[in-house]
Amino acid sequence: MKAVILVGGLGTRLRPLTCNTPKPMIPLVNQPFIEWMLLRLRDQGISEVVLAVQYLAERFRHAFGDGSRLEMKLHIVEEPEPRGTAGAVKNVEHLLDGPTFIFNGDVMTDLDLRAMLAYHQEKQSKVTIALTPVEDPTQFGLVETERDDRVKRFLEKPRVEDITTNLINAGTYVIDPEVLRYVPPNQFYMFERGLFPVIMQIGDPMYGYSTRAYWTDIGKPQTYIDVHHDILIGKVKYDFRGEQIADRVWVEGDATIHPSAQMVGPVVIGNGTVIGRGARIIGPTVIGPGCQLGTDVSLEGAILWEKNILEEGVTIRNSVLGANNTIGAKTYLTDGAIIGDDCSFGAENRLERGIRIWPGTILGDKAISF
Ligand code: GDD
Ligand code: MG
């Protein structure tokens, strides 16, 4: 069984986290998101995967090569120019045979792929679209189905007045590659606005597969935070790496934790991290590898990437810190603050309420009290 993962797109909405890192490579609990996804596919019997990338192919090649490290076969194919979701699959058609899974590369789900494939076969479907309920379908592809689940209407980014169901395209498809004959070659073409409406017109069997599996699009800062929290509190099936050293406290590799530090799980701590005296780490929190947390640092609902230095008395709550930052003493990051990479903040700054700081920003002492 083969799969194509669509990993184009600039990840604009996730900036500044995606300024230096393509969206699929941003860490999810200290592991590139796409790596988690590849392992999930492998473990569900999909051992050959095509990554359809648009840019930064080198980053993916460097991380995964031909896939042998992950014990799978990987093809990394860069498009000459953005081909759109269906055009990207058309571009790798020569690598496909038989029913194939297609994944949007920015969706976190624990969907049962074997069950979805069985459903596709049972229905003798040509295209099966996983569906998930959401509160506000306007940001997604709305999918209306008949009583037997056959797709009746597909409406990408519907207007409020066009909303007739809360079921949307969850960004996982099983397709019979023969439907790619409707996709014009060497052109920008979308599943959502092109192929799906065409298939409906032609009348080929296309079904919606609706489940209650965990599902989130990780493409926005708040959902990036939410997904971490959901994984850590156990809302989604997830195998933690590392060793559990206390109730829901996992350490990946070696970490040095001062005996006076207080920890309330769920917390994940990366390899080589040092946690100082009097620190308070309250879950759900993820601390990347190679971080140094000074005396009395306080974290709650924090997501830290690698190699951050937090000086004495820093507080981080419900916020994300990219890689290689130095945060001066008694600085506060709270309420959805998103900090890029390589920043240096002086002491006693306050960054709150969804503030976003671009990579390389330097702030003196008390420079921001938002
Ligand atoms: N290779 C390649 N080339 N990949 C692409 C291209 C392209 O030209 N354009 C988009 N992608 C990838 C993106 O990287 C992403 O993984 C996926 O295709 C979907 O694109 P998004 O830009 O994230 O679309 P969206 O989130 O607005 O909407 C899509 O996903 C929703 C579910 O999250 C649609 O498929 C909606 O119908 C769906 O509900
Ligand atoms: Mg998306």
Coordinates of C-alpha atoms in Angstrom, one line a residue, residues 126 147 221-222 259 349:
K126 CA -13.1 5.5 -6.6
R147 CA -27.9 8.6 3.2
P221 CA -0.6 28.9 16.4
Q222 CA -3.5 28.2 18.7
P259 CA 15.9 17.6 43.2
N349 CA 9.9 41.8 29.6

